[in-house]
Short mmCIF file of C-alpha atoms and ligand atoms in Angstrom, two decimals:
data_model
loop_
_atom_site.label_atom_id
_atom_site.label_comp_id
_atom_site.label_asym_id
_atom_site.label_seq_id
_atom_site.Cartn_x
_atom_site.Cartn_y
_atom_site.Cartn_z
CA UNK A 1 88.00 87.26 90.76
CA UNK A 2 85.21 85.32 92.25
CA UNK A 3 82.21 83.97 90.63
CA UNK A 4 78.77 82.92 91.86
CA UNK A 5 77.91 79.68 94.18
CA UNK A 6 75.50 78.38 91.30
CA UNK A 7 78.26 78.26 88.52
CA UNK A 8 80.31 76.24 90.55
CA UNK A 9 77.21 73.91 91.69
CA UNK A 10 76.71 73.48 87.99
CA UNK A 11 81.04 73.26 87.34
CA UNK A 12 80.54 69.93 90.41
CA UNK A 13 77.52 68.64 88.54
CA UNK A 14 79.30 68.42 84.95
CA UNK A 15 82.38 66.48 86.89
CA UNK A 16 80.16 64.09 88.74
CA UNK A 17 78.50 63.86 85.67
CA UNK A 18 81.69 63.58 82.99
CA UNK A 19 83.71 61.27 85.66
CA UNK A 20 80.83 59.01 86.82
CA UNK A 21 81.48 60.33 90.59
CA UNK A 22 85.01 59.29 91.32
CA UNK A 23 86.44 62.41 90.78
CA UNK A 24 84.05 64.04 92.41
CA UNK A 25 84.33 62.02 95.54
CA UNK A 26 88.31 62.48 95.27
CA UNK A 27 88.01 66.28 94.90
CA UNK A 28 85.74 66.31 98.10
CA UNK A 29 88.07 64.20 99.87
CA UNK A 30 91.04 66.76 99.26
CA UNK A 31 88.62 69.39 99.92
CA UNK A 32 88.27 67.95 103.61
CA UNK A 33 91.93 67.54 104.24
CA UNK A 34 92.85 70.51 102.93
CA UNK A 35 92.03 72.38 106.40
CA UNK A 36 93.71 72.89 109.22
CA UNK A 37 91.52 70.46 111.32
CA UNK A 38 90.62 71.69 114.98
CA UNK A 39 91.94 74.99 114.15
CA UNK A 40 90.95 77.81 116.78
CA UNK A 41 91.97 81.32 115.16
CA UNK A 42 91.25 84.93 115.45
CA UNK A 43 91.52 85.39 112.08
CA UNK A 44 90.42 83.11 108.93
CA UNK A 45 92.44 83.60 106.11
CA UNK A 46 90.87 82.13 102.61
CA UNK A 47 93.01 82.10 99.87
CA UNK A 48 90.72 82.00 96.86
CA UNK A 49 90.12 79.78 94.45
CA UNK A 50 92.52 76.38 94.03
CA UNK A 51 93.25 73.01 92.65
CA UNK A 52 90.76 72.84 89.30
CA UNK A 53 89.57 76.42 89.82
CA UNK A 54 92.79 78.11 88.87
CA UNK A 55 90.62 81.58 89.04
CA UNK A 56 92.10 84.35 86.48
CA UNK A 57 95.43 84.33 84.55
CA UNK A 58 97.97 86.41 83.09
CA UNK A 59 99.23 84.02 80.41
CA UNK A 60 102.10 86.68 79.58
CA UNK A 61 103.54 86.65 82.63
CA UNK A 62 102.73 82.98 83.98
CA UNK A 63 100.69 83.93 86.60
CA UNK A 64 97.65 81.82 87.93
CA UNK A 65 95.57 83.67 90.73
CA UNK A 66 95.35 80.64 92.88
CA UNK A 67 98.91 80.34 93.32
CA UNK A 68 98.94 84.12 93.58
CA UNK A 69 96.56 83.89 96.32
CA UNK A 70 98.15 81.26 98.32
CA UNK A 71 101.24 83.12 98.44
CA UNK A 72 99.74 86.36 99.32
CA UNK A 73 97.76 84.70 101.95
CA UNK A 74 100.73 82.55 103.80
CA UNK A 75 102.56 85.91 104.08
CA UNK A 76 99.90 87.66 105.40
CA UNK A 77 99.48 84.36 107.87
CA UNK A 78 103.01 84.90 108.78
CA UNK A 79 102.70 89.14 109.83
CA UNK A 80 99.74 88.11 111.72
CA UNK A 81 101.42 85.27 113.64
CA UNK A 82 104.55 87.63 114.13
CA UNK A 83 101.97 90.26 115.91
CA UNK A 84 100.49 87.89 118.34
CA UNK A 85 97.30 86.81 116.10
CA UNK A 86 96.23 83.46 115.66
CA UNK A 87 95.39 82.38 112.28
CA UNK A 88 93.60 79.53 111.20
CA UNK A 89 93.81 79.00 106.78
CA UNK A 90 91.21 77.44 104.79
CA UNK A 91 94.05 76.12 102.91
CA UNK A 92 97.39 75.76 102.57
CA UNK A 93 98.36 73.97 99.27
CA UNK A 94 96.53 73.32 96.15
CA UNK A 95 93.10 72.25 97.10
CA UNK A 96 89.94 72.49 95.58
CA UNK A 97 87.84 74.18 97.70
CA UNK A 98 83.64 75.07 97.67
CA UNK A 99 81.95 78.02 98.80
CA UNK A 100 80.59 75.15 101.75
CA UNK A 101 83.74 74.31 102.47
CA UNK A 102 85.43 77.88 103.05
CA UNK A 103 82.80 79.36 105.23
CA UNK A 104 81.51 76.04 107.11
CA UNK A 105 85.66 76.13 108.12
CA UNK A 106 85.30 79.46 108.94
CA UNK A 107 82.13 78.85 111.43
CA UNK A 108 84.46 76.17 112.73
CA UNK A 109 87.54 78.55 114.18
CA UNK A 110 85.73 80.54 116.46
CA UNK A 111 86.97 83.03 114.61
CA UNK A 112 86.20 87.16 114.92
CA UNK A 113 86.87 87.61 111.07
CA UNK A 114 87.13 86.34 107.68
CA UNK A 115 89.29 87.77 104.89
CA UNK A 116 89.08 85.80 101.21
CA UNK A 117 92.24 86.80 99.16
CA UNK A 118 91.50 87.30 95.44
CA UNK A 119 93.37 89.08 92.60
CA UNK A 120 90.95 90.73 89.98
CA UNK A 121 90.90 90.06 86.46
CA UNK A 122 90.14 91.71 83.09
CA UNK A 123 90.39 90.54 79.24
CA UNK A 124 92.24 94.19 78.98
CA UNK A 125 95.61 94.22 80.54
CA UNK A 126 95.64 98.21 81.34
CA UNK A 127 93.11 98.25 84.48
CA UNK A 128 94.45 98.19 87.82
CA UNK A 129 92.59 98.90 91.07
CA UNK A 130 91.79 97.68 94.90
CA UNK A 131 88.58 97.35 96.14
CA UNK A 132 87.09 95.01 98.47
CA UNK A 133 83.84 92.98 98.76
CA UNK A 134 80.96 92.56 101.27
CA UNK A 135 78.36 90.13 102.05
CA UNK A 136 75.84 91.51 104.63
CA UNK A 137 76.15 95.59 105.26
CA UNK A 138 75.52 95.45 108.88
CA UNK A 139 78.03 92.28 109.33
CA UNK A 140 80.75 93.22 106.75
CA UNK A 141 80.68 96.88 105.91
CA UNK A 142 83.12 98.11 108.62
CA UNK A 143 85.70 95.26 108.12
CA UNK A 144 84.93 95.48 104.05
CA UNK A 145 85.75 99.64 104.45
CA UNK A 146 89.13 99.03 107.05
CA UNK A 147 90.83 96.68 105.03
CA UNK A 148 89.97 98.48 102.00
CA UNK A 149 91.68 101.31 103.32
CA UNK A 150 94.69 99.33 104.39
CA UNK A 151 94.67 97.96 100.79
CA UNK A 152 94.76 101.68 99.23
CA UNK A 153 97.81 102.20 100.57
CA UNK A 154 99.61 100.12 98.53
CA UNK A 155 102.02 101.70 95.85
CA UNK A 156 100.88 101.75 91.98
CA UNK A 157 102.21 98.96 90.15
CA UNK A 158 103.50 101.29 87.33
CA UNK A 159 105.35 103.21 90.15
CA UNK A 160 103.15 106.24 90.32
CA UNK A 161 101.50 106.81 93.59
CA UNK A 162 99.18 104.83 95.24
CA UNK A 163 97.07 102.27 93.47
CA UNK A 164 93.59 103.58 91.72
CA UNK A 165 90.60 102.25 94.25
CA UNK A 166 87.26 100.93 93.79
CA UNK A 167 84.59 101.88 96.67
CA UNK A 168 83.72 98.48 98.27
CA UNK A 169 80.82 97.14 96.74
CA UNK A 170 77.83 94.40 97.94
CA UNK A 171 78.38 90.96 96.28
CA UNK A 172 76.37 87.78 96.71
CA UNK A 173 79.05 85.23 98.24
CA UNK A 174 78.52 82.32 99.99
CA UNK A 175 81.49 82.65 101.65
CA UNK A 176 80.35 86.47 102.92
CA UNK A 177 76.45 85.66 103.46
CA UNK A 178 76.56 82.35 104.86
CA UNK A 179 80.14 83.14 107.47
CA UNK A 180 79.16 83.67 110.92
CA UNK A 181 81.83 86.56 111.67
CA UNK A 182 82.51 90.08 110.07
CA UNK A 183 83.68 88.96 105.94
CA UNK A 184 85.39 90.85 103.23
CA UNK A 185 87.10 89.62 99.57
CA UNK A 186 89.55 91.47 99.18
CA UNK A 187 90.29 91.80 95.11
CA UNK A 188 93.36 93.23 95.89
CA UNK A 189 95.07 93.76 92.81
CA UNK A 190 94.74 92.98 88.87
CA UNK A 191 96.77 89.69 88.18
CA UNK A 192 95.90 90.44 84.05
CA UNK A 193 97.45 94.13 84.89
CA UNK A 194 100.71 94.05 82.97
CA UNK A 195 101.88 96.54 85.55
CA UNK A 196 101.46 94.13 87.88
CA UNK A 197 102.27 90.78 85.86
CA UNK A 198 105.81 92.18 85.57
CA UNK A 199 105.87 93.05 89.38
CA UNK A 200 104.34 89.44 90.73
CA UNK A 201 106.23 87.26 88.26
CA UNK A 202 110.05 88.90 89.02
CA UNK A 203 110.87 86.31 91.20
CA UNK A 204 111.57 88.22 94.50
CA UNK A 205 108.41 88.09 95.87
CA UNK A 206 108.02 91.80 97.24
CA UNK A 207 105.15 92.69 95.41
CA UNK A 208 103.06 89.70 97.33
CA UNK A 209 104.84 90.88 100.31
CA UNK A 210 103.71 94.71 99.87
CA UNK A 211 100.05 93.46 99.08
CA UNK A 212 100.20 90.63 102.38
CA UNK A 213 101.55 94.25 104.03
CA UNK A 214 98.61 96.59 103.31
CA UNK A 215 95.81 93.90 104.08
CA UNK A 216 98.03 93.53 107.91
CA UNK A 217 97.24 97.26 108.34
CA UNK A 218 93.91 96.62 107.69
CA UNK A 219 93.10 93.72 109.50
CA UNK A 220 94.96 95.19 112.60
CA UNK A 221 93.36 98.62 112.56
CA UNK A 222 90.00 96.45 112.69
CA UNK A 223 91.13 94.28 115.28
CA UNK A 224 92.53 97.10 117.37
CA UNK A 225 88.80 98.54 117.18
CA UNK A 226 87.34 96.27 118.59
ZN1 ZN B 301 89.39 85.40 92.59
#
């Protein structure tokens, strides 16, 4: 689930506002140490949302996207690493992170491409589907499409076939517009599915390893491409 840059301007205006700045100044100071300093990467992975932006939840199964994320995302860092690819994370525990901070760390790496990890959410715990995000069509659209089709491989959560798909769509992120290299979010599953609540939450972890699987295709069939 993402949301848009001004909400979470406003979100860092109420703190500063509610906390008479020293929360703010504390959050920004995680924010900055957060990162993997220096990093020099092929690949930027973003693991959405973190630390007071806990992004979408399935309160029946005990699931909170950013951990869901952050979990997806360090597997995926580890299939990359094992295939020769360097990767360089926005973070790696529970930070609060900006918009700023994700793509100004991204401009930082040298990077080729971006990829922001996000689990979808809905108040209605039957939908289910992939789909992927772009920023700028001539910039994102071919890495938005590839790891979208890497992503559409993955199995249905109920156990019937391949997960339902959404055609990548045209969203206004920070994190897409204002990222020097090819950008995608990939929503890569519904965390408020209870298909996939009871899949994520049964402790083994090979659902988060299936998903970190299908966005590896992806991300290497891009790579190899170019
Ligand atoms: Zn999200």
């Amino acid at each position: 689930m993402v949301r848009a840059d001004l909400l979470k301007v406003w979100a860092s205006l109420l703190v500063a506002v509610s906390a008479a700045g020293v929360l703010t100044v504390a959050v920004l100071a995680t924010g900055a140490e957060a990162q993997e300093t220096g990093c020099r990467g092929q690949v930027v992975l973003d693991a959405g949302h973190g630390g007071s932006d806990s992004g979408a939840v399935n309160a029946r199964y005990g699931l909170v996207e950013k951990e869901q994320t952050l979990d997806v995302a360090r597997k995926l860092e580890a299939l990359l690493e094992a295939d020769g690819h360097a990767v360089c994370m926005t973070r790696t525990g529970d930070e609060t992170l900006s918009n700023n901070d994700r793509y100004a760390y991204a401009n930082s790496t040298g990077a080729e491409i971006l990829v922001s990890v996000h689990m979808n959410g809905s108040s209605d715990p039957a939908p289910d589907y992939t789909t992927t995000l772009f920023g700028k069509w001539r910039k994102d659209k071919e890495l938005a499409l590839t790891v979208f089709d890497g992503l559409s491989t993955l199995p249905a959560a109920d156990g019937a076939g391949t997960m339902h798909t959404r055609a990548p769509y045209s969203f206004a992120s920070g994190v897409l517009l204002k990222s020097d290299m090819p950008a995608t979010i990939a929503e890569t599953v519904f965390i408020t599915s209870d298909a996939e609540g009871r899949l994520l939450s049964d402790g083994t972890g090979a659902r988060q390893q299936q998903i970190a699987g299908a966005l590896r295709t992806g991300i290497e069939d891009y790579l190899d491409a170019h």
